Amino acid sequence: MQDDLSAILEPGMLVRSPENPDWGLGQVQSNIAGRITVNFENEGKLVLDARHVSLELVFLD
């Protein structure tokens, strides 16, 4: 799904799921062996499999 962005995701980083824009902005809580826990503003805490859900980094000014 992604070009292994999961390898660099760390707790505190902000992400969005382009396939699920209604989830809103998410903050990475943990990243263990490709299972990424993200707390999304509109969806709550989700554990995502990086092989099946794409995420993009968000940089706020």
mmCIF file of N, CA, C and O in Angstrom:
data_model
loop_
_atom_site.group_PDB
_atom_site.id
_atom_site.type_symbol
_atom_site.label_atom_id
_atom_site.label_comp_id
_atom_site.label_asym_id
_atom_site.label_seq_id
_atom_site.Cartn_x
_atom_site.Cartn_y
_atom_site.Cartn_z
ATOM 1 N N MET A 1 0.812 -1.199 0.000
ATOM 2 C CA MET A 1 0.000 0.000 0.000
ATOM 3 C C MET A 1 0.855 1.262 0.000
ATOM 4 O O MET A 1 0.501 2.234 -0.576
ATOM 5 N N GLN A 2 1.927 1.229 0.733
ATOM 6 C CA GLN A 2 2.756 2.415 0.837
ATOM 7 C C GLN A 2 4.202 2.024 0.657
ATOM 8 O O GLN A 2 4.559 0.870 0.703
ATOM 9 N N ASP A 3 5.050 3.024 0.434
ATOM 10 C CA ASP A 3 6.468 2.779 0.235
ATOM 11 C C ASP A 3 7.173 2.660 1.574
ATOM 12 O O ASP A 3 8.130 3.371 1.861
ATOM 13 N N ASP A 4 6.678 1.794 2.426
ATOM 14 C CA ASP A 4 7.204 1.501 3.750
ATOM 15 C C ASP A 4 7.419 2.749 4.602
ATOM 16 O O ASP A 4 8.417 2.886 5.276
ATOM 17 N N LEU A 5 6.451 3.633 4.563
ATOM 18 C CA LEU A 5 6.442 4.783 5.463
ATOM 19 C C LEU A 5 6.378 4.298 6.900
ATOM 20 O O LEU A 5 6.879 4.951 7.809
ATOM 21 N N SER A 6 5.802 3.131 7.097
ATOM 22 C CA SER A 6 5.652 2.598 8.451
ATOM 23 C C SER A 6 7.000 2.469 9.163
ATOM 24 O O SER A 6 7.059 2.556 10.385
ATOM 25 N N ALA A 7 8.069 2.304 8.417
ATOM 26 C CA ALA A 7 9.391 2.135 9.019
ATOM 27 C C ALA A 7 9.864 3.389 9.749
ATOM 28 O O ALA A 7 10.683 3.296 10.658
ATOM 29 N N ILE A 8 9.341 4.563 9.365
ATOM 30 C CA ILE A 8 9.807 5.798 9.995
ATOM 31 C C ILE A 8 8.790 6.403 10.964
ATOM 32 O O ILE A 8 9.098 7.385 11.630
ATOM 33 N N LEU A 9 7.588 5.845 11.025
ATOM 34 C CA LEU A 9 6.565 6.416 11.907
ATOM 35 C C LEU A 9 6.916 6.176 13.368
ATOM 36 O O LEU A 9 7.244 5.057 13.765
ATOM 37 N N GLU A 10 6.855 7.253 14.141
ATOM 38 C CA GLU A 10 7.181 7.193 15.569
ATOM 39 C C GLU A 10 6.051 7.839 16.358
ATOM 40 O O GLU A 10 5.314 8.683 15.836
ATOM 41 N N PRO A 11 5.915 7.480 17.627
ATOM 42 C CA PRO A 11 4.905 8.110 18.472
ATOM 43 C C PRO A 11 5.008 9.638 18.438
ATOM 44 O O PRO A 11 6.109 10.195 18.466
ATOM 45 N N GLY A 12 3.849 10.272 18.315
ATOM 46 C CA GLY A 12 3.787 11.727 18.275
ATOM 47 C C GLY A 12 3.657 12.293 16.875
ATOM 48 O O GLY A 12 3.216 13.428 16.709
ATOM 49 N N MET A 13 4.048 11.524 15.855
ATOM 50 C CA MET A 13 3.933 12.013 14.481
ATOM 51 C C MET A 13 2.457 12.119 14.097
ATOM 52 O O MET A 13 1.628 11.329 14.545
ATOM 53 N N LEU A 14 2.156 13.099 13.237
ATOM 54 C CA LEU A 14 0.794 13.313 12.767
ATOM 55 C C LEU A 14 0.625 12.711 11.382
ATOM 56 O O LEU A 14 1.500 12.849 10.520
ATOM 57 N N VAL A 15 -0.511 12.041 11.183
ATOM 58 C CA VAL A 15 -0.782 11.356 9.921
ATOM 59 C C VAL A 15 -2.242 11.538 9.513
ATOM 60 O O VAL A 15 -3.085 11.924 10.320
ATOM 61 N N ARG A 16 -2.505 11.237 8.259
ATOM 62 C CA ARG A 16 -3.864 11.134 7.731
ATOM 63 C C ARG A 16 -3.929 9.860 6.902
ATOM 64 O O ARG A 16 -2.924 9.403 6.373
ATOM 65 N N SER A 17 -5.133 9.338 6.761
ATOM 66 C CA SER A 17 -5.363 8.208 5.872
ATOM 67 C C SER A 17 -6.075 8.747 4.639
ATOM 68 O O SER A 17 -7.251 9.114 4.711
ATOM 69 N N PRO A 18 -5.384 8.828 3.501
ATOM 70 C CA PRO A 18 -6.011 9.383 2.295
ATOM 71 C C PRO A 18 -7.244 8.602 1.856
ATOM 72 O O PRO A 18 -8.140 9.157 1.239
ATOM 73 N N GLU A 19 -7.314 7.332 2.189
ATOM 74 C CA GLU A 19 -8.469 6.510 1.826
ATOM 75 C C GLU A 19 -9.654 6.725 2.766
ATOM 76 O O GLU A 19 -10.765 6.315 2.466
ATOM 77 N N ASN A 20 -9.392 7.347 3.924
ATOM 78 C CA ASN A 20 -10.421 7.555 4.942
ATOM 79 C C ASN A 20 -10.341 8.984 5.478
ATOM 80 O O ASN A 20 -10.056 9.203 6.653
ATOM 81 N N PRO A 21 -10.604 9.984 4.637
ATOM 82 C CA PRO A 21 -10.434 11.377 5.064
ATOM 83 C C PRO A 21 -11.347 11.772 6.224
ATOM 84 O O PRO A 21 -11.008 12.677 7.000
ATOM 85 N N ASP A 22 -12.471 11.080 6.378
ATOM 86 C CA ASP A 22 -13.397 11.396 7.469
ATOM 87 C C ASP A 22 -12.829 11.040 8.841
ATOM 88 O O ASP A 22 -13.349 11.490 9.861
ATOM 89 N N TRP A 23 -11.752 10.255 8.897
ATOM 90 C CA TRP A 23 -11.117 9.942 10.183
ATOM 91 C C TRP A 23 -10.453 11.177 10.770
ATOM 92 O O TRP A 23 -10.261 11.267 11.970
ATOM 93 N N GLY A 24 -10.068 12.126 9.923
ATOM 94 C CA GLY A 24 -9.409 13.338 10.386
ATOM 95 C C GLY A 24 -7.923 13.124 10.668
ATOM 96 O O GLY A 24 -7.324 12.127 10.274
ATOM 97 N N LEU A 25 -7.362 14.073 11.369
ATOM 98 C CA LEU A 25 -5.946 14.045 11.724
ATOM 99 C C LEU A 25 -5.710 12.994 12.807
ATOM 100 O O LEU A 25 -6.512 12.861 13.730
ATOM 101 N N GLY A 26 -4.616 12.261 12.676
ATOM 102 C CA GLY A 26 -4.298 11.234 13.664
ATOM 103 C C GLY A 26 -2.903 11.412 14.221
ATOM 104 O O GLY A 26 -2.006 11.918 13.549
ATOM 105 N N GLN A 27 -2.730 10.984 15.463
ATOM 106 C CA GLN A 27 -1.410 11.015 16.091
ATOM 107 C C GLN A 27 -0.975 9.581 16.351
ATOM 108 O O GLN A 27 -1.710 8.792 16.954
ATOM 109 N N VAL A 28 0.224 9.245 15.871
ATOM 110 C CA VAL A 28 0.767 7.899 16.071
ATOM 111 C C VAL A 28 1.025 7.684 17.555
ATOM 112 O O VAL A 28 1.649 8.509 18.219
ATOM 113 N N GLN A 29 0.520 6.561 18.081
ATOM 114 C CA GLN A 29 0.723 6.199 19.474
ATOM 115 C C GLN A 29 1.852 5.170 19.614
ATOM 116 O O GLN A 29 2.620 5.221 20.557
ATOM 117 N N SER A 30 1.903 4.218 18.663
ATOM 118 C CA SER A 30 2.966 3.212 18.680
ATOM 119 C C SER A 30 3.107 2.610 17.290
ATOM 120 O O SER A 30 2.206 2.722 16.453
ATOM 121 N N ASN A 31 4.239 1.975 17.061
ATOM 122 C CA ASN A 31 4.531 1.310 15.793
ATOM 123 C C ASN A 31 5.356 0.076 16.111
ATOM 124 O O ASN A 31 6.549 0.169 16.391
ATOM 125 N N ILE A 32 4.698 -1.077 16.101
ATOM 126 C CA ILE A 32 5.361 -2.327 16.462
ATOM 127 C C ILE A 32 5.151 -3.340 15.347
ATOM 128 O O ILE A 32 4.022 -3.777 15.106
ATOM 129 N N ALA A 33 6.221 -3.656 14.655
ATOM 130 C CA ALA A 33 6.211 -4.673 13.599
ATOM 131 C C ALA A 33 5.129 -4.424 12.555
ATOM 132 O O ALA A 33 4.421 -5.337 12.137
ATOM 133 N N GLY A 34 4.987 -3.163 12.137
ATOM 134 C CA GLY A 34 4.029 -2.847 11.086
ATOM 135 C C GLY A 34 2.599 -2.684 11.551
ATOM 136 O O GLY A 34 1.712 -2.433 10.751
ATOM 137 N N ARG A 35 2.368 -2.833 12.845
ATOM 138 C CA ARG A 35 1.039 -2.575 13.423
ATOM 139 C C ARG A 35 1.115 -1.214 14.101
ATOM 140 O O ARG A 35 1.800 -1.060 15.105
ATOM 141 N N ILE A 36 0.423 -0.259 13.500
ATOM 142 C CA ILE A 36 0.527 1.129 13.926
ATOM 143 C C ILE A 36 -0.754 1.529 14.646
ATOM 144 O O ILE A 36 -1.841 1.423 14.095
ATOM 145 N N THR A 37 -0.598 1.977 15.882
ATOM 146 C CA THR A 37 -1.738 2.480 16.649
ATOM 147 C C THR A 37 -1.789 3.984 16.464
ATOM 148 O O THR A 37 -0.806 4.678 16.708
ATOM 149 N N VAL A 38 -2.948 4.460 15.978
ATOM 150 C CA VAL A 38 -3.133 5.876 15.696
ATOM 151 C C VAL A 38 -4.410 6.336 16.376
ATOM 152 O O VAL A 38 -5.442 5.664 16.304
ATOM 153 N N ASN A 39 -4.354 7.487 17.022
ATOM 154 C CA ASN A 39 -5.537 8.086 17.628
ATOM 155 C C ASN A 39 -6.031 9.183 16.683
ATOM 156 O O ASN A 39 -5.420 10.241 16.586
ATOM 157 N N PHE A 40 -7.135 8.902 15.966
ATOM 158 C CA PHE A 40 -7.705 9.844 15.010
ATOM 159 C C PHE A 40 -8.747 10.716 15.681
ATOM 160 O O PHE A 40 -9.516 10.239 16.527
ATOM 161 N N GLU A 41 -8.807 11.988 15.282
ATOM 162 C CA GLU A 41 -9.713 12.938 15.911
ATOM 163 C C GLU A 41 -11.180 12.574 15.741
ATOM 164 O O GLU A 41 -11.982 12.854 16.634
ATOM 165 N N ASN A 42 -11.570 11.944 14.648
ATOM 166 C CA ASN A 42 -12.981 11.620 14.413
ATOM 167 C C ASN A 42 -13.311 10.135 14.501
ATOM 168 O O ASN A 42 -14.476 9.763 14.422
ATOM 169 N N GLU A 43 -12.305 9.295 14.642
ATOM 170 C CA GLU A 43 -12.531 7.847 14.631
ATOM 171 C C GLU A 43 -12.039 7.172 15.901
ATOM 172 O O GLU A 43 -12.362 6.029 16.155
ATOM 173 N N GLY A 44 -11.229 7.879 16.684
ATOM 174 C CA GLY A 44 -10.686 7.292 17.896
ATOM 175 C C GLY A 44 -9.426 6.497 17.622
ATOM 176 O O GLY A 44 -8.796 6.621 16.576
ATOM 177 N N LYS A 45 -9.084 5.643 18.556
ATOM 178 C CA LYS A 45 -7.841 4.875 18.479
ATOM 179 C C LYS A 45 -8.048 3.630 17.628
ATOM 180 O O LYS A 45 -8.955 2.836 17.880
ATOM 181 N N LEU A 46 -7.193 3.473 16.618
ATOM 182 C CA LEU A 46 -7.248 2.325 15.725
ATOM 183 C C LEU A 46 -5.877 1.675 15.638
ATOM 184 O O LEU A 46 -4.858 2.369 15.645
ATOM 185 N N VAL A 47 -5.864 0.352 15.530
ATOM 186 C CA VAL A 47 -4.626 -0.376 15.263
ATOM 187 C C VAL A 47 -4.674 -0.778 13.801
ATOM 188 O O VAL A 47 -5.574 -1.511 13.378
ATOM 189 N N LEU A 48 -3.739 -0.267 13.024
ATOM 190 C CA LEU A 48 -3.741 -0.452 11.577
ATOM 191 C C LEU A 48 -2.590 -1.345 11.138
ATOM 192 O O LEU A 48 -1.492 -1.259 11.674
ATOM 193 N N ASP A 49 -2.857 -2.168 10.151
ATOM 194 C CA ASP A 49 -1.822 -2.986 9.532
ATOM 195 C C ASP A 49 -1.254 -2.177 8.373
ATOM 196 O O ASP A 49 -1.976 -1.877 7.406
ATOM 197 N N ALA A 50 -0.009 -1.811 8.460
ATOM 198 C CA ALA A 50 0.621 -0.946 7.465
ATOM 199 C C ALA A 50 0.611 -1.553 6.063
ATOM 200 O O ALA A 50 0.741 -0.829 5.083
ATOM 201 N N ARG A 51 0.420 -2.847 5.959
ATOM 202 C CA ARG A 51 0.367 -3.483 4.639
ATOM 203 C C ARG A 51 -0.958 -3.220 3.938
ATOM 204 O O ARG A 51 -1.048 -3.387 2.728
ATOM 205 N N HIS A 52 -1.990 -2.807 4.695
ATOM 206 C CA HIS A 52 -3.326 -2.673 4.117
ATOM 207 C C HIS A 52 -3.923 -1.276 4.186
ATOM 208 O O HIS A 52 -4.921 -1.008 3.523
ATOM 209 N N VAL A 53 -3.357 -0.403 4.994
ATOM 210 C CA VAL A 53 -3.875 0.963 5.140
ATOM 211 C C VAL A 53 -2.734 1.941 4.889
ATOM 212 O O VAL A 53 -1.694 1.860 5.533
ATOM 213 N N SER A 54 -2.944 2.840 3.936
ATOM 214 C CA SER A 54 -1.894 3.821 3.659
ATOM 215 C C SER A 54 -2.067 5.032 4.567
ATOM 216 O O SER A 54 -3.176 5.435 4.893
ATOM 217 N N LEU A 55 -0.943 5.579 4.974
ATOM 218 C CA LEU A 55 -0.921 6.782 5.796
ATOM 219 C C LEU A 55 0.028 7.781 5.150
ATOM 220 O O LEU A 55 0.992 7.396 4.500
ATOM 221 N N GLU A 56 -0.281 9.053 5.339
ATOM 222 C CA GLU A 56 0.634 10.095 4.871
ATOM 223 C C GLU A 56 0.957 11.001 6.038
ATOM 224 O O GLU A 56 0.112 11.277 6.892
ATOM 225 N N LEU A 57 2.204 11.436 6.083
ATOM 226 C CA LEU A 57 2.650 12.340 7.142
ATOM 227 C C LEU A 57 2.014 13.710 6.976
ATOM 228 O O LEU A 57 1.794 14.171 5.847
ATOM 229 N N VAL A 58 1.734 14.360 8.093
ATOM 230 C CA VAL A 58 1.178 15.712 8.096
ATOM 231 C C VAL A 58 2.157 16.603 8.845
ATOM 232 O O VAL A 58 2.587 16.266 9.958
ATOM 233 N N PHE A 59 2.495 17.727 8.244
ATOM 234 C CA PHE A 59 3.383 18.692 8.872
ATOM 235 C C PHE A 59 2.603 19.979 9.077
ATOM 236 O O PHE A 59 2.086 20.556 8.121
ATOM 237 N N LEU A 60 2.475 20.414 10.311
ATOM 238 C CA LEU A 60 1.755 21.636 10.613
ATOM 239 C C LEU A 60 2.736 22.793 10.712
ATOM 240 O O LEU A 60 3.855 22.633 11.192
ATOM 241 N N ASP A 61 2.319 23.948 10.267
ATOM 242 C CA ASP A 61 3.174 25.142 10.338
ATOM 243 C C ASP A 61 3.085 25.773 11.696
ATOM 244 O O ASP A 61 2.134 25.814 12.352
#
